[in-house]
mmCIF file of C-alpha atoms in Angstrom:
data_model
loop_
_atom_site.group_PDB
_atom_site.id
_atom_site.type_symbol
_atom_site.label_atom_id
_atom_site.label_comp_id
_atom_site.label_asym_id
_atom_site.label_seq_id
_atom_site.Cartn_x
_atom_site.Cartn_y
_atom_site.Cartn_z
ATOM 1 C CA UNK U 24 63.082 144.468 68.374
ATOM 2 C CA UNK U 25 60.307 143.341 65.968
ATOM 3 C CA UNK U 26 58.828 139.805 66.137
ATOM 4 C CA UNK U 27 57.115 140.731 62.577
ATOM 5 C CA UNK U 28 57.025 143.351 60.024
ATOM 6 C CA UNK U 29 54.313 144.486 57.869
ATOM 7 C CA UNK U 30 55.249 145.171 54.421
ATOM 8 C CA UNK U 31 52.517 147.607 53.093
ATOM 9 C CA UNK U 32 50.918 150.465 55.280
ATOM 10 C CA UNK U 33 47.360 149.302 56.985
ATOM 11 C CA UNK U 34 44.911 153.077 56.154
ATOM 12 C CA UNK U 35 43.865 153.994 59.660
ATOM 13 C CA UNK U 36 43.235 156.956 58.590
ATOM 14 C CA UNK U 37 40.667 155.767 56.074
ATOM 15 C CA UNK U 38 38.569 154.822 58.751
ATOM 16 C CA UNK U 39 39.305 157.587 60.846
ATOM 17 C CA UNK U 40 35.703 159.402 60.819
ATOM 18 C CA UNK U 41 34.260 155.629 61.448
ATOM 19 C CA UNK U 42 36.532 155.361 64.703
ATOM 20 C CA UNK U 43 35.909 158.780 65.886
ATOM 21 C CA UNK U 44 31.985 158.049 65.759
ATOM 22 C CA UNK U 45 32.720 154.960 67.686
ATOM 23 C CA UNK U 46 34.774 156.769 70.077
ATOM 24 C CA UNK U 47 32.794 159.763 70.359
ATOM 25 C CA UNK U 48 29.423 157.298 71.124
ATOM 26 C CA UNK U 49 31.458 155.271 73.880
ATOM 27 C CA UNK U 50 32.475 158.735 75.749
ATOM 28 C CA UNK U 51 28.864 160.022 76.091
ATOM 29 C CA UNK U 52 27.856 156.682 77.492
ATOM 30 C CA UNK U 53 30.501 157.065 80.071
ATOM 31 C CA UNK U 54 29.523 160.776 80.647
ATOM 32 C CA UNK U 55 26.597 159.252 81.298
ATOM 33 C CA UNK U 56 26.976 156.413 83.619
ATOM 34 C CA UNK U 57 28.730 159.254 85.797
ATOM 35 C CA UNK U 58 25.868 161.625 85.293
ATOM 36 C CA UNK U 59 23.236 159.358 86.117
ATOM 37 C CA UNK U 60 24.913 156.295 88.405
ATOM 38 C CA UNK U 61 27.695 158.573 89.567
ATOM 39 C CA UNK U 62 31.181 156.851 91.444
ATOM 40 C CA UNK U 63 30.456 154.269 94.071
ATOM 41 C CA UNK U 64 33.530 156.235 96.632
ATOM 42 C CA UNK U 65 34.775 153.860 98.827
ATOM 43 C CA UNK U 66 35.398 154.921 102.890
ATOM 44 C CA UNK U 67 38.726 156.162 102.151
ATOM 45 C CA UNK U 68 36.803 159.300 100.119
ATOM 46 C CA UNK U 69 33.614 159.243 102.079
ATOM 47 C CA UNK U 70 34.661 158.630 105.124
ATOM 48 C CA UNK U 71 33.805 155.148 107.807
ATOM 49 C CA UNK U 72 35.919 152.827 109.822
ATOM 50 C CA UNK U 73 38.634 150.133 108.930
ATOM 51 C CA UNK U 74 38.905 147.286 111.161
ATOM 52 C CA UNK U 75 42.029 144.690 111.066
ATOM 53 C CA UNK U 76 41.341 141.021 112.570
ATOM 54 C CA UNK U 77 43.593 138.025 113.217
ATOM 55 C CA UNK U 78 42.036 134.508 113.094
ATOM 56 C CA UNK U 79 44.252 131.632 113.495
ATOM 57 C CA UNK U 80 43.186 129.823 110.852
ATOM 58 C CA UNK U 81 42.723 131.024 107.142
ATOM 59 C CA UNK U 82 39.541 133.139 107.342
ATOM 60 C CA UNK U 83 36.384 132.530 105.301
ATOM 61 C CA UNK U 84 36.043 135.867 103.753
ATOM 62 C CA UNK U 85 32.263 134.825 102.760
ATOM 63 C CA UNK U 86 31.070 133.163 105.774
ATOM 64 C CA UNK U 87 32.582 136.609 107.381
ATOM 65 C CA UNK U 88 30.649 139.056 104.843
ATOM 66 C CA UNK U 89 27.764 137.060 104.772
ATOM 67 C CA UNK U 90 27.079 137.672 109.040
ATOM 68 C CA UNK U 91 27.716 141.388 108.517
ATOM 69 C CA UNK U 92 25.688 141.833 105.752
ATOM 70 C CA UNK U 93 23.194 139.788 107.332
ATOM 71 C CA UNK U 94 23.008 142.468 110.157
ATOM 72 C CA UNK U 95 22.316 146.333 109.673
ATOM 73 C CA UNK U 96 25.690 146.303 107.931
ATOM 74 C CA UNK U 97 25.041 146.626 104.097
ATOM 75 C CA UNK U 98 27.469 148.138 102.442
ATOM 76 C CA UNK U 99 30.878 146.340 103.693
ATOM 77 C CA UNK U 100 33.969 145.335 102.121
ATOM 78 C CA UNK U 101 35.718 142.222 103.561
ATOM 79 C CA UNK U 102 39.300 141.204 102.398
ATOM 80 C CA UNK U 103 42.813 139.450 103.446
ATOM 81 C CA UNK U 104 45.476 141.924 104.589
ATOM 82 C CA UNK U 105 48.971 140.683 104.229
ATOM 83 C CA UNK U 106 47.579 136.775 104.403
ATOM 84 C CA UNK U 107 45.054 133.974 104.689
ATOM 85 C CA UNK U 108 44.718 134.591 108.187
ATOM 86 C CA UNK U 109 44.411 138.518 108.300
ATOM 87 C CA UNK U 110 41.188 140.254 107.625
ATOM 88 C CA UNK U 111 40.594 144.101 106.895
ATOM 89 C CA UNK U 112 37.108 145.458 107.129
ATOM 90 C CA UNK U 113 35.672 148.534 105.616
ATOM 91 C CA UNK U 114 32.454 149.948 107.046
ATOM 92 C CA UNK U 115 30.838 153.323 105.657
ATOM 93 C CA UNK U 116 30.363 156.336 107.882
ATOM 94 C CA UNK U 117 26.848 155.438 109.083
ATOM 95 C CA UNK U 118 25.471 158.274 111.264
ATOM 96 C CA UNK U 119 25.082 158.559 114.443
ATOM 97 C CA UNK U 120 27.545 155.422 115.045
ATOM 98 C CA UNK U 121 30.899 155.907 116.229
ATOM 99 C CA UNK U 122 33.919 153.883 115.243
ATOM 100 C CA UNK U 123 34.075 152.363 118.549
ATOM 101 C CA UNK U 124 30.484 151.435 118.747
ATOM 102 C CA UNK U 125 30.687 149.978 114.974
ATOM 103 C CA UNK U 126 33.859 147.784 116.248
ATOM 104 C CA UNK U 127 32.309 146.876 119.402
ATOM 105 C CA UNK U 128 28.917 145.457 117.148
ATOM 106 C CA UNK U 129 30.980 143.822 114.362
ATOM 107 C CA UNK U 130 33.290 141.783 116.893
ATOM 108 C CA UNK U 131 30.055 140.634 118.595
ATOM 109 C CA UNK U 132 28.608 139.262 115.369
ATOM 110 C CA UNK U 133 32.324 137.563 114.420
ATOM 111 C CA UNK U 134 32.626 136.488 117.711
ATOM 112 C CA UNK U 135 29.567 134.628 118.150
ATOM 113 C CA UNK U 136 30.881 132.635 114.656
ATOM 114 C CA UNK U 137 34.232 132.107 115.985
ATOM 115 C CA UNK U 138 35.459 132.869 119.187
ATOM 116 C CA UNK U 139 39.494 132.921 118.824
ATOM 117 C CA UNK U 140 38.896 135.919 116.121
ATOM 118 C CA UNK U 141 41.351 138.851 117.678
ATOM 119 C CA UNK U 142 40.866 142.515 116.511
ATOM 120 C CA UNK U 143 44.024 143.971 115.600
ATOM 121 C CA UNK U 144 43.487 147.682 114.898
ATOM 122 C CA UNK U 145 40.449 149.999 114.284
ATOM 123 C CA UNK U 146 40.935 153.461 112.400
ATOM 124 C CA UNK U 147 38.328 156.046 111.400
ATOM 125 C CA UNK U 148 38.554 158.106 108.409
ATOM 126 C CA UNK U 149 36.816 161.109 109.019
ATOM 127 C CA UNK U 150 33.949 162.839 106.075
ATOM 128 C CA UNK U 151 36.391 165.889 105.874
ATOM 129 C CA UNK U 152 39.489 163.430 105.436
ATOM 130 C CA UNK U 153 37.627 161.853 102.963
ATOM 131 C CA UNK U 154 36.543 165.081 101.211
ATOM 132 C CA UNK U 155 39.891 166.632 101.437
ATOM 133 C CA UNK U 156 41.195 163.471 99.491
ATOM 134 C CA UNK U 157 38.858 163.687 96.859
ATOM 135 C CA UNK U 158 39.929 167.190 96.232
ATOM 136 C CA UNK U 159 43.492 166.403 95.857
ATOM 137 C CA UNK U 160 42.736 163.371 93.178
ATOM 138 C CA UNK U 161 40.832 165.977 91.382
ATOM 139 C CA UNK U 162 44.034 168.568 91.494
ATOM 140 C CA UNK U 163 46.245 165.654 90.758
ATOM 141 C CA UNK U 164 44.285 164.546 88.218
ATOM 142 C CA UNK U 165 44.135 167.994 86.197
ATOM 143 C CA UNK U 166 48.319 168.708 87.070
ATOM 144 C CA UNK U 167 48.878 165.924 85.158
ATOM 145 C CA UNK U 168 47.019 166.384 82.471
ATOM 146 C CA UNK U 169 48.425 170.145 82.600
ATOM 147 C CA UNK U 170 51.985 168.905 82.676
ATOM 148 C CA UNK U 171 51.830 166.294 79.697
ATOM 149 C CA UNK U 172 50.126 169.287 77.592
ATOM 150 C CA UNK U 173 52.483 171.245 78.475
ATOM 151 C CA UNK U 174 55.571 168.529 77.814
ATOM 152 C CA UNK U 175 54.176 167.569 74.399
ATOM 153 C CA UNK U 176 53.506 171.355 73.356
ATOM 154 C CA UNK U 177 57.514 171.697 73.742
ATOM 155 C CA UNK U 178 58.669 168.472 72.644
ATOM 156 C CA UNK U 179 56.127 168.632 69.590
ATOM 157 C CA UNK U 180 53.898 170.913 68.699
ATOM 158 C CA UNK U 181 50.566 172.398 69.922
ATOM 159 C CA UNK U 182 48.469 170.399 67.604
ATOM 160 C CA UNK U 183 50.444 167.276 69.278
ATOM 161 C CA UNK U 184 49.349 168.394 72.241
ATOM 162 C CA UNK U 185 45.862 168.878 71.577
ATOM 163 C CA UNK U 186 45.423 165.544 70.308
ATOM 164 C CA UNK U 187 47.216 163.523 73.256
ATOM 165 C CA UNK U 188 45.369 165.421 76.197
ATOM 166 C CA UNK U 189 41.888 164.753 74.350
ATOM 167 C CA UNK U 190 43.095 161.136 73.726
ATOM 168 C CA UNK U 191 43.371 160.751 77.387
ATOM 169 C CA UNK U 192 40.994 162.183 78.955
ATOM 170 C CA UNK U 193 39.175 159.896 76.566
ATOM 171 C CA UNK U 194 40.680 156.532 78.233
ATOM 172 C CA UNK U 195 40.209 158.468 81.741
ATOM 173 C CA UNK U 196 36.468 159.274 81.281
ATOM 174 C CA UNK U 197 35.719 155.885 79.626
ATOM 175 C CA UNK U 198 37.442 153.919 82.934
ATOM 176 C CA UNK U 199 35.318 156.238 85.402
ATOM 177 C CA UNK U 200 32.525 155.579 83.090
ATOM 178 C CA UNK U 201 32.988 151.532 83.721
ATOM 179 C CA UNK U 202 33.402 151.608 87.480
ATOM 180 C CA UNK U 203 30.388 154.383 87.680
ATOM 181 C CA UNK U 204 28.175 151.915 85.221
ATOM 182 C CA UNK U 205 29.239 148.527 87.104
ATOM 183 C CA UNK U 206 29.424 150.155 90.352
ATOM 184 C CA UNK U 207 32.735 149.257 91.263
ATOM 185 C CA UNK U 208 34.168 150.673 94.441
ATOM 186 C CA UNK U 209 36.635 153.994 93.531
ATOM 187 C CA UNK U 210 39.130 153.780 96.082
ATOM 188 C CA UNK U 211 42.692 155.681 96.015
ATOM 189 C CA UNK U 212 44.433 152.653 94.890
ATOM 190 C CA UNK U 213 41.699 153.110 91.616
ATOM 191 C CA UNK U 214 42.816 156.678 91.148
ATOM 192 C CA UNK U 215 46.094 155.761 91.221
ATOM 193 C CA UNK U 216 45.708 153.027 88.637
ATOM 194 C CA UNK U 217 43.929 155.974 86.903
ATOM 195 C CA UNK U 218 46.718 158.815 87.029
ATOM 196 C CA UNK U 219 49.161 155.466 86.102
ATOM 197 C CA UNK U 220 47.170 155.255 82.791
ATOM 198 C CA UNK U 221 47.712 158.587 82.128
ATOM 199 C CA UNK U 222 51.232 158.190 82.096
ATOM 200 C CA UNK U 223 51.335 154.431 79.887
ATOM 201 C CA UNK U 224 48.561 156.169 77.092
ATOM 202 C CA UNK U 225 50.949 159.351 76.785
ATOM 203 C CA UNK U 226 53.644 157.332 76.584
ATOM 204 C CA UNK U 227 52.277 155.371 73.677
ATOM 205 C CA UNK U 228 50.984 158.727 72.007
ATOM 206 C CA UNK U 229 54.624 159.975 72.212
ATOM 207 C CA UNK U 230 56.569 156.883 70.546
ATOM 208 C CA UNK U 231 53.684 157.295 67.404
ATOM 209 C CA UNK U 232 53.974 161.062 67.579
ATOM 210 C CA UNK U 233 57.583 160.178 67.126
ATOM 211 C CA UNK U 234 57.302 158.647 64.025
ATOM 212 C CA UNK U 235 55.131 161.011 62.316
ATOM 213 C CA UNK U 236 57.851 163.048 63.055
ATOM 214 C CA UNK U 237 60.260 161.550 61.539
ATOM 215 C CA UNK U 238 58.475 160.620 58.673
ATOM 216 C CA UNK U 239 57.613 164.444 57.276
ATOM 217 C CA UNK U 240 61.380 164.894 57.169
ATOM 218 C CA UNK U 241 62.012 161.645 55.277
ATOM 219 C CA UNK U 242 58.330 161.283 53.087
ATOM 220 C CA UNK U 243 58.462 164.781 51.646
ATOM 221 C CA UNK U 244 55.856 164.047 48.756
ATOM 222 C CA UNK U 245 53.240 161.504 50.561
ATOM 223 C CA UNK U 246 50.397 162.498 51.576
ATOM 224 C CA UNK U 247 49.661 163.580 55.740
ATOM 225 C CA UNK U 248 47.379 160.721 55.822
ATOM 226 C CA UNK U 249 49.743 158.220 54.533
ATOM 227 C CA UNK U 250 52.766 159.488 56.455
ATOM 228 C CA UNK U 251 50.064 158.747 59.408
ATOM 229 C CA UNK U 252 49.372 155.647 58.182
ATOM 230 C CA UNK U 253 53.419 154.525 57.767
ATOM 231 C CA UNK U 254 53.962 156.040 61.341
ATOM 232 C CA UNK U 255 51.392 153.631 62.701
ATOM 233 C CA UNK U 256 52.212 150.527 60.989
ATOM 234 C CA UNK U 257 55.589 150.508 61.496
ATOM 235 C CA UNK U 258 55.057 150.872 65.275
ATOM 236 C CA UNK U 259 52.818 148.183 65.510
ATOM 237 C CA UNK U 260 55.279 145.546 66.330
ATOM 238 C CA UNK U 261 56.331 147.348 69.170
ATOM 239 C CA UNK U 262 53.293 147.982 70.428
ATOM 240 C CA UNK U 263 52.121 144.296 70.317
ATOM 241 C CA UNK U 264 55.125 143.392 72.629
ATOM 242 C CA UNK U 265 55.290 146.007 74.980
ATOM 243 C CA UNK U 266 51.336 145.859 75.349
ATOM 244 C CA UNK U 267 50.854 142.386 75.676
ATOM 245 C CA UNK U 268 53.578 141.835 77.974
ATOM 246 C CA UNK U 269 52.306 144.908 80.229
ATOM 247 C CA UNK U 270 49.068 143.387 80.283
ATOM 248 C CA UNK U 271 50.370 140.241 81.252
ATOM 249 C CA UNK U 272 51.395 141.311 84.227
ATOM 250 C CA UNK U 273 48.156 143.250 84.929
ATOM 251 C CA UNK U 274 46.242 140.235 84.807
ATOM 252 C CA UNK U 275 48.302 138.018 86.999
ATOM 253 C CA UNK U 276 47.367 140.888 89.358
ATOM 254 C CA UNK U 277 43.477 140.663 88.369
ATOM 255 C CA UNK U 278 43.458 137.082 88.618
ATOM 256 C CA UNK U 279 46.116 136.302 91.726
ATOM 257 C CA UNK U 280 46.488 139.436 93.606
ATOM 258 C CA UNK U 281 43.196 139.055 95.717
ATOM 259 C CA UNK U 282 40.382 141.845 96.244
ATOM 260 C CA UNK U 283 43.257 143.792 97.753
ATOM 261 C CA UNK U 284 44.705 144.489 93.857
ATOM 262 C CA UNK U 285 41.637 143.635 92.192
ATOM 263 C CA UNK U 286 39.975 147.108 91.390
ATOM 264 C CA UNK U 287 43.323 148.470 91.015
ATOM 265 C CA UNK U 288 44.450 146.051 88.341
ATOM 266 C CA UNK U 289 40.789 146.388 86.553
ATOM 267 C CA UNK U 290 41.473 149.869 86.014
ATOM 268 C CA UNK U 291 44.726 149.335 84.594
ATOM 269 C CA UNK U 292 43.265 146.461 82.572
ATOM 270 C CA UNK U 293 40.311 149.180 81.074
ATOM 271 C CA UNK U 294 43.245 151.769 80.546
ATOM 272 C CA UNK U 295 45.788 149.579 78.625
ATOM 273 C CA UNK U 296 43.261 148.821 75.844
ATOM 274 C CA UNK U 297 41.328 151.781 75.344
ATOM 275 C CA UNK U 298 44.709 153.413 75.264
ATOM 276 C CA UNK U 299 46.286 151.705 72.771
ATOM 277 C CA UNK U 300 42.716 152.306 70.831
ATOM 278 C CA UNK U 301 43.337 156.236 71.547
ATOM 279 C CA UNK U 302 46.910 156.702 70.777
ATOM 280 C CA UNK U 303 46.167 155.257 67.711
ATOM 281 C CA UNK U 304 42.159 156.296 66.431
ATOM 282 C CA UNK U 305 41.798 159.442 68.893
ATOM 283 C CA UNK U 306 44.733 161.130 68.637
ATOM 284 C CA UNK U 307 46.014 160.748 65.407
ATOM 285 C CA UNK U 308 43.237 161.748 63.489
ATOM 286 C CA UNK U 309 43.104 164.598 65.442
ATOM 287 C CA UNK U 310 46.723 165.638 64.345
ATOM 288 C CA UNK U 311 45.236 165.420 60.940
ATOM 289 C CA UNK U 312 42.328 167.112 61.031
ATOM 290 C CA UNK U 313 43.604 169.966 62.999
ATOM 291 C CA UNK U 314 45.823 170.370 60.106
ATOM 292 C CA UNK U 315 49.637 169.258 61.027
ATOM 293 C CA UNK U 316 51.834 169.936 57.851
ATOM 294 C CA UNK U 317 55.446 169.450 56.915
ATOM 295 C CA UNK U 318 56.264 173.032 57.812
ATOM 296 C CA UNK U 319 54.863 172.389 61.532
ATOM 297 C CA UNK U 320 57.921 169.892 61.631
ATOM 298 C CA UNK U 321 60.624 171.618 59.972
ATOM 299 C CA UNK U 322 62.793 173.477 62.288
ATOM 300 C CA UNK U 323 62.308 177.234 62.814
ATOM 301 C CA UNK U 324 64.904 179.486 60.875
ATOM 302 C CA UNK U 325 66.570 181.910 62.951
ATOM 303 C CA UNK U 326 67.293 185.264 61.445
ATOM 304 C CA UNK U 327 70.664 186.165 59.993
ATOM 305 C CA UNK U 328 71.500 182.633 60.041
ATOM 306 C CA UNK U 329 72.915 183.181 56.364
ATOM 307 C CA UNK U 330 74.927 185.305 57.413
ATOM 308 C CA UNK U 331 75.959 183.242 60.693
ATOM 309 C CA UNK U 332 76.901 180.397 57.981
ATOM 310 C CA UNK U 333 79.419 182.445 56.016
ATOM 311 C CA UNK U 334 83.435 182.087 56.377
#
């Protein structure tokens, strides 16, 4: 499906060294923001207590934040849960507090504003729960980038592969660079909008990959740049649909899906766009300039096939 079609080939790869620079400058600013800032982890990696309310009315989220940050409590997150009228608040481990002490003060405070507010649940996550999830984003984190290596290495070549894992971990550092500059809370449902990233750039790297492809069996006397250039342009089109409709969706979530979604839908937001940026001015020119030729596409000979071929 193509809504338009461009007739002559638009040289990415003239501007290839001027888009690396760019990208190259963007990644050591998000380096570092995490160097210097570093993440701001929410409870569910550093540990604190969760506690559910019921009001019977739609709750004022701000009126509630505003009382606890008004007391010793600083650092709180305060959002609906399911609806209007169902509250979930995050506290950070603060020590020498228990979670029942923590509960006990915050129902006080919410109490003395409204006195029909009704706590529902109150759960602790533990530092070493915390840690221990941390560790397993991390090991997620590098499988996946292990396994796409790996899946483009056989489905391409090496070179391919090259390219695509640096073009992602370019999107990946650049998102952990904006919540780490901006201070955005990194919760799970971040990492998972994170490792889902992963999986929409690659996918994008694949469909162009694709195409160059295809075009070093068809082009046989253009130039790698230009077969580059063709594989790009003619993609384009379907790029434009599937990314704009994608990011559609993602920002009904951003806009309507409440603090709940929010973070979740920023990082996908972040992702989309700087990976449609990489699959197209990260990883390509890499394929060129580690050298990708015709022969790297042509199918491998086997020996005595000549002789395989004869009546």
């Amino acid at each position: 499906m193509e809504f338009f079609r461009i007739k002559n080939d638009i040289p990415f790869m003239r501007y290839a060294r001027i888009t690396t620079v760019v990208s190259a400058i963007m990644f050591v600013l998000a380096v570092a923001a995490l160097g210097i800032r570093g993440l701001n982890f929410s409870i569910d990696f550093t540990g604190g207590t969760v506690i559910e309310l019921h009001y019977p009315h739609a709750a004022e989220l701000e009126k509630i934040r505003g009382a606890l940050e008004g007391s010793e409590y600083r650092d709180v997150t305060v959002q609906n849960f399911g609806s209007t009228q169902d509250v979930m608040i995050r506290l950070r481990l603060q020590e020498g507090v228990s979670s029942a002490q923590a509960s006990e003060s915050v129902m006080t405070l919410l109490r003395a504003q409204d006195p029909n507010v009704e706590l529902r649940r109150v759960e602790f996550v533990g530092p070493q729960v915390g840690e221990e999830l941390y560790n397993g984003g991390a090991l997620a984190l590098l499988l996946v980038c292990a396994g796409i290596m790996i899946y483009l290495a056989i489905r391409f070549e090496w070179r391919f592969a090259v390219a695509a894992i640096i073009a992602n971990m370019h999107d990946v550092v650049i998102i952990l660079g904006f919540f780490a500059f901006f201070q955005w809370e990194f919760s799970l449902a971040v990492l998972a909008g994170v490792l889902a990233v992963l999986g929409y750039s690659v996918n994008e790297s694949v469909v162009v990959f694709d195409r160059i492809r295809e075009n070093f069996r068809k082009m046989r006397k253009t130039s790698v740049p230009e077969i580059i250039d063709n594989a790009i342009t003619r993609t384009m089109s379907r790029t434009i649909i599937t990314h704009t409709t994608t990011e559609m969706m993602v920002l009904a979530m951003l806009f309507f899906g409440g603090e709940a979604l929010f973070y979740f839908a920023l990082a996908l937001t972040i992702g989309i766009l700087f990976g449609i940026y990489s699959s197209v001015l990260v990883a390509s020119p890499i394929v060129m300039w580690l050298g990708v030729s015709r022969e790297n596409m042509m199918p491998v000979k086997k020996e005595g096939a000549e002789f395989d071929a004869r009546p």
